Amino acid sequence: MLNKYLPVTLITVVGEIKRYEHEESVLCLISIYVVSGFGPKLVIDHDGGADDAMAIFMALLNEKYFNGPNVVAITTVHGNVDEPQVFNNTQRILSIADRRDIPIYRGSKTALIKSAPSDFYFGRDGLGDNETTVFKPIEAQTDVAAIALIKLSQKYRDALTIVTLGPLTNLALAMKLDPEIISRISQTYVAASYIKSQGLNKIEFNIKIDVEAYYIMIENGKADKITIIPSTQVKQYLNLGKAWRRDVLGTINTDIVRSLNTFERISMALTEDWMPLDPSAMAIVLEPSLVLEKKLTNTSVFLCGKLRGRTTFNFKSKYPNARVIISAEKNVYQHFLIKIFSANINDQNNDDTNTNDTSNDNETDDNDNEDNNYTVDDSNNI
């Protein structure tokens, strides 16, 4: 289990120590390694939708309560909404999660060449159009996202995982600026694409928004560094249904889940399914036992003509450039979501008790500081 989160360099060192020292020495080294901040790192590149918000919350809760990878940065990219709105949404998400310490790097506002309009599936603001736009601002970092990805890959060589939840523009720019970035990254998970054999004769959203970016990413990719999580496979294996989302997951009594309920209110009204790509992708990143089957493939994308944006997968190729998630276990996914989003219930109950005990004492201070507060979505409507 330790190897799941340890970079190659540390695994090699531990292997050498085991040849000469007792098991206790190895465990001591690992403890020092984790405590000193050299553990696995995670960057989340997202395009500001409600599904992105859920995936980000999952990573943050997993880090805090289950010793998961350390989220070292969030990067923004155009997609579900325009990039300025993605930046605003990122600040809202981190404020709700009480993780305003995480650096935000702003990314591309447009596609590399030709973009496509958003369908605003999660609302005009990406988070359910709840008119809760007041938050305490978080200043963006000075580096743009592509430069940040390069620098972080250098700083955390072999320990950095990148999860892309939106169009691939930022990663493609980083690869063009520094083709060696892929060799320094532990793994890149790409939430995008359709496998044609699954019966969907259309273009997947994240690819449609920036087709050339996907092409650059996969042309610079390596089979042991790129894992693709296609939307078709999520639809086939991880469709948990609207009723389960509303009546089970949606009833967990925390600020985060209540916020997610409001974020998804528009998308939930459109269908009886519940199979958002981004939470599924993040679950696969954080809980690999969820995966039943993955295959090596040579994948590419059409850039021109009527087939522009359609992805191809050659599973018989002798020259694979990616791994693809083929199937996953629905029950494991359900249990993982419940575990993650229930993790902070006790903390929140304690906070609520403390708030009630001190509410009278703090009433004046709260009113005085009203301008510095941010608004948290606290309704429970789906």
Coordinates of C-alpha atoms in Angstrom, one line a residue:
M1 CA 0.0 0.0 0.0
L2 CA 2.9 2.4 0.7
N3 CA 4.1 2.2 -2.9
K4 CA 0.8 3.7 -4.1
Y5 CA 1.9 7.1 -2.9
L6 CA 5.7 6.9 -2.8
P7 CA 7.7 8.3 -5.8
V8 CA 10.2 6.1 -7.6
T9 CA 13.2 7.7 -6.0
L10 CA 12.1 6.9 -2.4
I11 CA 11.0 3.4 -3.3
T12 CA 14.5 2.7 -4.7
V13 CA 16.1 4.0 -1.5
V14 CA 13.8 2.0 0.7
G15 CA 14.6 -1.1 -1.4
E16 CA 18.3 -0.6 -0.8
I17 CA 17.9 0.0 2.9
K18 CA 15.9 -3.2 3.3
R19 CA 18.9 -5.1 2.1
Y20 CA 21.0 -4.0 5.1
E21 CA 18.8 -2.7 7.8
H22 CA 15.8 -3.9 9.9
E23 CA 12.2 -3.2 9.0
E24 CA 12.0 -0.6 11.8
S25 CA 14.7 1.5 10.1
V26 CA 12.7 1.6 6.8
L27 CA 9.5 2.6 8.6
C28 CA 11.5 5.3 10.4
L29 CA 12.8 6.7 7.1
I30 CA 9.4 6.7 5.6
S31 CA 8.0 8.5 8.7
I32 CA 10.7 11.2 8.4
Y33 CA 10.1 11.4 4.7
V34 CA 6.3 12.0 5.0
V35 CA 6.5 14.4 8.0
S36 CA 9.2 16.5 6.4
G37 CA 7.0 17.2 3.4
F38 CA 8.6 15.1 0.8
G39 CA 5.6 12.9 0.2
P40 CA 3.5 12.6 -3.0
K41 CA 2.2 15.9 -4.5
L42 CA -0.9 16.7 -6.5
V43 CA -1.8 19.5 -8.9
I44 CA -5.4 19.8 -10.1
D45 CA -6.0 21.6 -13.4
H46 CA -9.7 22.4 -13.7
D47 CA -12.3 24.4 -15.6
G48 CA -14.6 25.6 -12.9
G49 CA -17.7 23.4 -12.9
A50 CA -19.6 21.7 -10.1
D51 CA -18.0 18.4 -11.0
D52 CA -14.5 20.0 -10.7
A53 CA -15.5 21.4 -7.3
M54 CA -16.5 17.9 -6.1
A55 CA -13.2 16.5 -7.3
I56 CA -11.2 19.2 -5.6
F57 CA -13.1 18.7 -2.3
M58 CA -12.3 14.9 -2.6
A59 CA -8.6 15.5 -2.9
L60 CA -8.5 18.0 0.0
L61 CA -10.5 15.7 2.3
N62 CA -8.4 12.7 1.3
E63 CA -5.2 14.7 2.1
K64 CA -6.5 15.8 5.5
Y65 CA -8.2 12.7 6.8
F66 CA -6.6 9.7 5.0
N67 CA -2.9 10.8 4.5
G68 CA -3.5 11.3 0.8
P69 CA -1.3 13.3 -1.6
N70 CA -0.5 16.8 -0.7
V71 CA -2.4 19.3 -3.0
V72 CA 0.4 21.8 -3.8
A73 CA -1.4 23.9 -6.5
I74 CA -4.6 24.4 -8.4
T75 CA -4.5 25.7 -12.0
T76 CA -7.3 27.3 -13.9
V77 CA -8.3 26.9 -17.5
H78 CA -11.2 27.9 -19.7
G79 CA -13.9 25.3 -20.2
N80 CA -17.2 25.0 -18.4
V81 CA -17.0 28.7 -17.9
D82 CA -14.5 31.4 -19.0
E83 CA -11.2 31.5 -17.1
P84 CA -12.0 34.6 -14.9
Q85 CA -15.1 32.8 -13.6
V86 CA -13.0 29.6 -13.1
F87 CA -10.6 31.7 -10.9
N88 CA -13.6 33.1 -8.9
N89 CA -15.0 29.6 -8.5
T90 CA -11.6 28.3 -7.3
Q91 CA -11.6 30.9 -4.6
R92 CA -15.1 29.9 -3.5
I93 CA -14.2 26.2 -3.4
L94 CA -11.0 26.8 -1.3
S95 CA -12.8 29.1 1.0
I96 CA -15.6 26.5 1.7
A97 CA -12.9 23.9 2.3
D98 CA -11.0 26.2 4.6
R99 CA -7.9 25.6 2.4
R100 CA -7.1 29.2 1.3
D101 CA -3.4 28.3 1.7
I102 CA -3.3 26.4 -1.6
P103 CA -1.7 28.5 -4.4
I104 CA -3.8 29.3 -7.4
Y105 CA -2.1 29.6 -10.8
R106 CA -4.2 31.2 -13.5
G107 CA -4.1 29.5 -16.9
S108 CA -5.2 29.9 -20.5
K109 CA -8.3 32.0 -21.3
T110 CA -8.7 30.5 -24.8
A111 CA -7.9 27.4 -26.8
L112 CA -4.6 27.1 -28.6
I113 CA -6.2 27.7 -32.1
K114 CA -9.9 27.3 -32.3
S115 CA -12.3 26.8 -29.3
A116 CA -15.9 25.8 -29.0
P117 CA -18.6 27.4 -26.8
S118 CA -19.5 25.9 -23.4
D119 CA -22.8 24.2 -22.9
F120 CA -23.1 25.7 -19.4
Y121 CA -24.2 22.4 -18.1
F122 CA -23.7 23.5 -14.5
G123 CA -25.1 27.0 -15.0
R124 CA -23.7 30.2 -16.3
D125 CA -21.3 30.5 -13.3
G126 CA -20.4 26.8 -13.3
L127 CA -21.6 26.3 -9.8
G128 CA -25.4 26.3 -10.1
D129 CA -26.1 30.0 -10.4
N130 CA -26.8 30.3 -6.7
E131 CA -25.9 34.0 -6.5
T132 CA -23.4 33.3 -3.7
T133 CA -20.6 35.2 -5.2
V134 CA -19.2 37.0 -2.1
F135 CA -16.0 35.5 -0.8
K136 CA -12.8 36.7 0.7
P137 CA -10.4 37.1 -2.3
I138 CA -7.4 34.8 -2.7
E139 CA -4.6 36.4 -4.7
A140 CA -3.3 34.5 -7.7
Q141 CA 0.3 33.5 -8.0
T142 CA 2.5 35.5 -10.4
D143 CA 3.4 32.6 -12.6
V144 CA 0.9 31.5 -15.2
A145 CA -0.3 27.9 -15.1
A146 CA 2.0 26.4 -17.8
I147 CA 5.1 27.9 -16.1
A148 CA 3.9 26.7 -12.7
L149 CA 3.5 23.1 -14.0
I150 CA 7.1 23.2 -15.3
K151 CA 8.5 24.6 -12.0
L152 CA 6.5 22.2 -9.9
S153 CA 7.7 19.2 -11.9
Q154 CA 11.3 20.3 -11.3
K155 CA 10.7 20.9 -7.6
Y156 CA 8.9 17.6 -7.0
R157 CA 10.6 15.4 -9.5
D158 CA 9.1 11.9 -9.6
A159 CA 6.7 12.8 -6.8
L160 CA 4.2 15.0 -8.7
T161 CA 0.9 13.8 -10.1
I162 CA -1.1 16.1 -12.4
V163 CA -4.9 15.6 -12.7
T164 CA -6.5 17.5 -15.7
L165 CA -10.2 17.9 -15.3
G166 CA -10.8 20.3 -18.2
P167 CA -9.3 21.1 -21.6
L168 CA -5.6 20.3 -21.9
T169 CA -4.5 23.8 -22.9
N170 CA -2.2 24.4 -19.8
L171 CA -0.5 21.1 -20.0
A172 CA 0.0 21.3 -23.8
L173 CA 1.6 24.8 -23.4
A174 CA 3.9 23.4 -20.7
M175 CA 4.9 20.5 -22.9
K176 CA 5.7 22.8 -25.8
L177 CA 7.8 25.0 -23.5
D178 CA 9.6 22.1 -21.9
P179 CA 9.2 18.7 -23.6
E180 CA 11.1 17.0 -20.7
I181 CA 8.3 17.8 -18.3
I182 CA 6.6 14.5 -18.8
S183 CA 9.8 12.6 -17.7
R184 CA 9.8 14.4 -14.4
I185 CA 6.1 13.8 -13.6
S186 CA 5.1 10.7 -11.7
Q187 CA 1.8 10.4 -13.5
T188 CA -0.7 12.5 -15.4
Y189 CA -4.4 11.6 -15.3
V190 CA -6.5 13.0 -18.1
A191 CA -10.3 13.1 -17.7
A192 CA -11.3 13.3 -21.3
S193 CA -12.2 11.3 -24.4
Y194 CA -14.7 8.8 -25.7
I195 CA -14.0 5.3 -26.8
K196 CA -16.0 5.0 -30.0
S197 CA -16.9 1.3 -29.5
Q198 CA -19.1 2.4 -26.5
G199 CA -21.7 3.8 -28.9
L200 CA -21.2 7.6 -28.5
N201 CA -20.9 9.2 -31.9
K202 CA -19.9 12.6 -30.7
I203 CA -17.0 14.6 -29.4
E204 CA -16.1 14.6 -25.7
F205 CA -16.4 18.1 -24.1
N206 CA -12.9 18.6 -22.8
I207 CA -11.4 17.7 -26.2
K208 CA -14.0 19.7 -28.2
I209 CA -13.0 22.9 -26.3
D210 CA -9.3 22.5 -27.4
V211 CA -8.6 19.7 -29.8
E212 CA -5.0 20.7 -30.6
A213 CA -4.2 20.7 -26.9
Y214 CA -5.2 17.0 -26.6
Y215 CA -3.1 16.2 -29.7
I216 CA 0.0 17.9 -28.2
M217 CA -0.5 16.2 -24.9
I218 CA -0.8 12.7 -26.4
E219 CA 2.0 13.3 -29.0
N220 CA 4.4 14.1 -26.1
G221 CA 3.0 11.4 -23.8
K222 CA 4.4 8.1 -22.7
A223 CA 2.5 5.0 -21.9
D224 CA 3.9 4.9 -18.3
K225 CA 3.1 8.6 -17.7
I226 CA -0.3 9.2 -19.1
T227 CA -3.6 7.6 -17.9
I228 CA -6.8 8.5 -19.8
I229 CA -10.1 8.2 -18.1
P230 CA -12.8 8.3 -20.8
S231 CA -16.3 9.6 -20.2
T232 CA -17.7 6.6 -22.0
Q233 CA -16.3 4.3 -19.4
V234 CA -17.6 6.4 -16.5
K235 CA -21.0 6.3 -18.1
Q236 CA -20.9 2.5 -18.5
Y237 CA -19.5 1.5 -15.1
L238 CA -19.8 4.4 -12.6
N239 CA -23.3 5.8 -13.2
L240 CA -24.6 5.9 -9.6
G241 CA -27.9 7.5 -10.5
K242 CA -29.6 10.7 -9.4
A243 CA -31.6 9.0 -6.6
W244 CA -28.4 7.8 -4.9
R245 CA -26.7 11.1 -5.3
R246 CA -29.7 12.9 -3.8
D247 CA -30.9 10.5 -1.1
V248 CA -27.5 9.0 0.1
L249 CA -24.6 11.2 -0.7
G250 CA -26.6 14.4 -0.7
T251 CA -27.8 13.8 2.9
I252 CA -24.4 13.9 4.5
N253 CA -24.6 16.8 6.9
T254 CA -21.5 18.9 6.1
D255 CA -21.0 22.4 4.6
I256 CA -19.1 20.8 1.7
V257 CA -21.9 18.4 0.7
R258 CA -24.6 21.1 1.2
S259 CA -22.5 23.4 -1.1
L260 CA -22.2 20.6 -3.7
N261 CA -26.0 20.1 -3.6
T262 CA -26.5 23.7 -4.6
F263 CA -23.7 23.6 -7.2
E264 CA -25.3 20.7 -8.9
R265 CA -28.9 21.8 -8.8
I266 CA -29.1 22.8 -12.5
S267 CA -27.3 19.7 -13.8
M268 CA -29.3 17.4 -11.6
A269 CA -32.6 18.6 -13.0
L270 CA -31.6 17.6 -16.5
T271 CA -31.3 13.8 -16.1
E272 CA -32.0 10.8 -13.9
D273 CA -28.4 9.7 -14.3
W274 CA -25.5 10.8 -12.1
M275 CA -22.1 10.1 -13.7
P276 CA -20.0 13.3 -13.6
L277 CA -16.5 12.6 -15.1
D278 CA -14.3 14.6 -12.7
P279 CA -15.3 13.0 -9.4
S280 CA -14.9 9.6 -11.0
A281 CA -11.4 10.5 -12.3
M282 CA -10.3 11.8 -8.9
A283 CA -11.6 8.7 -7.2
I284 CA -9.5 6.6 -9.6
V285 CA -6.5 8.7 -8.8
L286 CA -7.0 8.5 -5.0
E287 CA -8.3 4.9 -4.8
P288 CA -6.6 2.8 -7.5
S289 CA -8.4 -0.4 -6.2
L290 CA -11.5 1.0 -7.9
V291 CA -10.1 0.1 -11.3
L292 CA -11.0 -3.3 -12.7
E293 CA -9.3 -3.1 -16.1
K294 CA -6.9 -0.8 -17.9
K295 CA -5.2 -1.2 -21.2
L296 CA -2.2 0.1 -23.1
T297 CA -3.1 1.9 -26.3
N298 CA -1.9 4.2 -29.0
T299 CA -4.4 7.1 -29.0
S300 CA -4.7 10.2 -31.2
V301 CA -7.3 12.7 -32.4
F302 CA -8.5 13.9 -35.7
L303 CA -7.6 17.6 -36.2
C304 CA -9.4 18.4 -39.5
G305 CA -12.6 17.7 -41.4
K306 CA -15.8 16.1 -40.3
L307 CA -14.1 13.9 -37.8
R308 CA -12.3 16.8 -36.0
G309 CA -12.1 16.1 -32.3
R310 CA -12.8 12.3 -32.6
T311 CA -10.3 10.2 -30.6
T312 CA -8.9 7.0 -31.8
F313 CA -7.6 4.1 -29.7
N314 CA -5.4 1.3 -31.1
F315 CA -5.2 -1.4 -28.4
K316 CA -3.1 -3.7 -30.6
S317 CA -0.4 -1.1 -31.3
K318 CA 3.2 -2.1 -30.6
Y319 CA 3.8 1.6 -29.8
P320 CA 1.5 2.6 -26.9
N321 CA 1.5 6.2 -25.7
A322 CA -1.0 6.0 -22.9
R323 CA -3.0 3.8 -20.6
V324 CA -6.7 3.8 -20.7
I325 CA -9.2 3.0 -17.9
I326 CA -11.6 0.4 -19.3
S327 CA -13.7 -0.6 -16.4
A328 CA -14.2 0.2 -12.7
E329 CA -16.1 -1.1 -9.7
K330 CA -19.3 0.9 -8.8
N331 CA -19.6 -0.4 -5.3
V332 CA -16.0 0.6 -4.4
Y333 CA -16.7 4.1 -5.9
Q334 CA -19.9 4.5 -3.8
H335 CA -18.1 3.5 -0.6
F336 CA -15.2 5.8 -1.3
L337 CA -17.5 8.8 -1.9
I338 CA -19.3 8.2 1.4
K339 CA -16.1 7.7 3.3
I340 CA -14.5 10.9 1.9
F341 CA -17.5 13.2 2.3
S342 CA -18.3 11.9 5.8
A343 CA -14.8 12.3 7.0
N344 CA -15.2 15.8 8.5
I345 CA -18.6 15.3 10.1
N346 CA -17.2 15.1 13.7
D347 CA -15.0 18.2 13.1
Q348 CA -18.0 20.2 11.9
N349 CA -20.2 19.1 14.8
N350 CA -17.5 20.2 17.2
D351 CA -17.2 23.5 15.3
D352 CA -21.0 24.0 15.5
T353 CA -21.0 23.3 19.2
N354 CA -18.2 25.8 19.8
T355 CA -19.9 28.4 17.6
N356 CA -23.1 28.0 19.7
D357 CA -21.2 28.4 22.9
T358 CA -19.5 31.6 21.9
S359 CA -22.2 33.1 19.6
N360 CA -23.2 35.8 22.1
D361 CA -19.7 36.8 22.8
N362 CA -18.8 37.1 19.1
E363 CA -21.9 38.8 17.8
T364 CA -20.4 42.3 17.9
D365 CA -17.1 41.1 16.3
D366 CA -19.0 39.3 13.5
N367 CA -20.9 42.4 12.6
D368 CA -17.8 44.6 12.7
N369 CA -16.0 42.2 10.3
E370 CA -18.9 41.6 7.9
D371 CA -17.0 43.0 4.9
N372 CA -14.2 40.5 5.3
N373 CA -16.5 37.4 5.3
Y374 CA -17.2 35.1 2.3
T375 CA -20.5 33.4 1.7
V376 CA -20.8 29.6 1.9
D377 CA -23.7 27.9 0.1
D378 CA -25.7 26.4 2.9
S379 CA -29.0 25.3 1.3
N380 CA -29.7 21.6 0.5
N381 CA -31.6 21.9 -2.7
I382 CA -31.1 19.5 -5.6

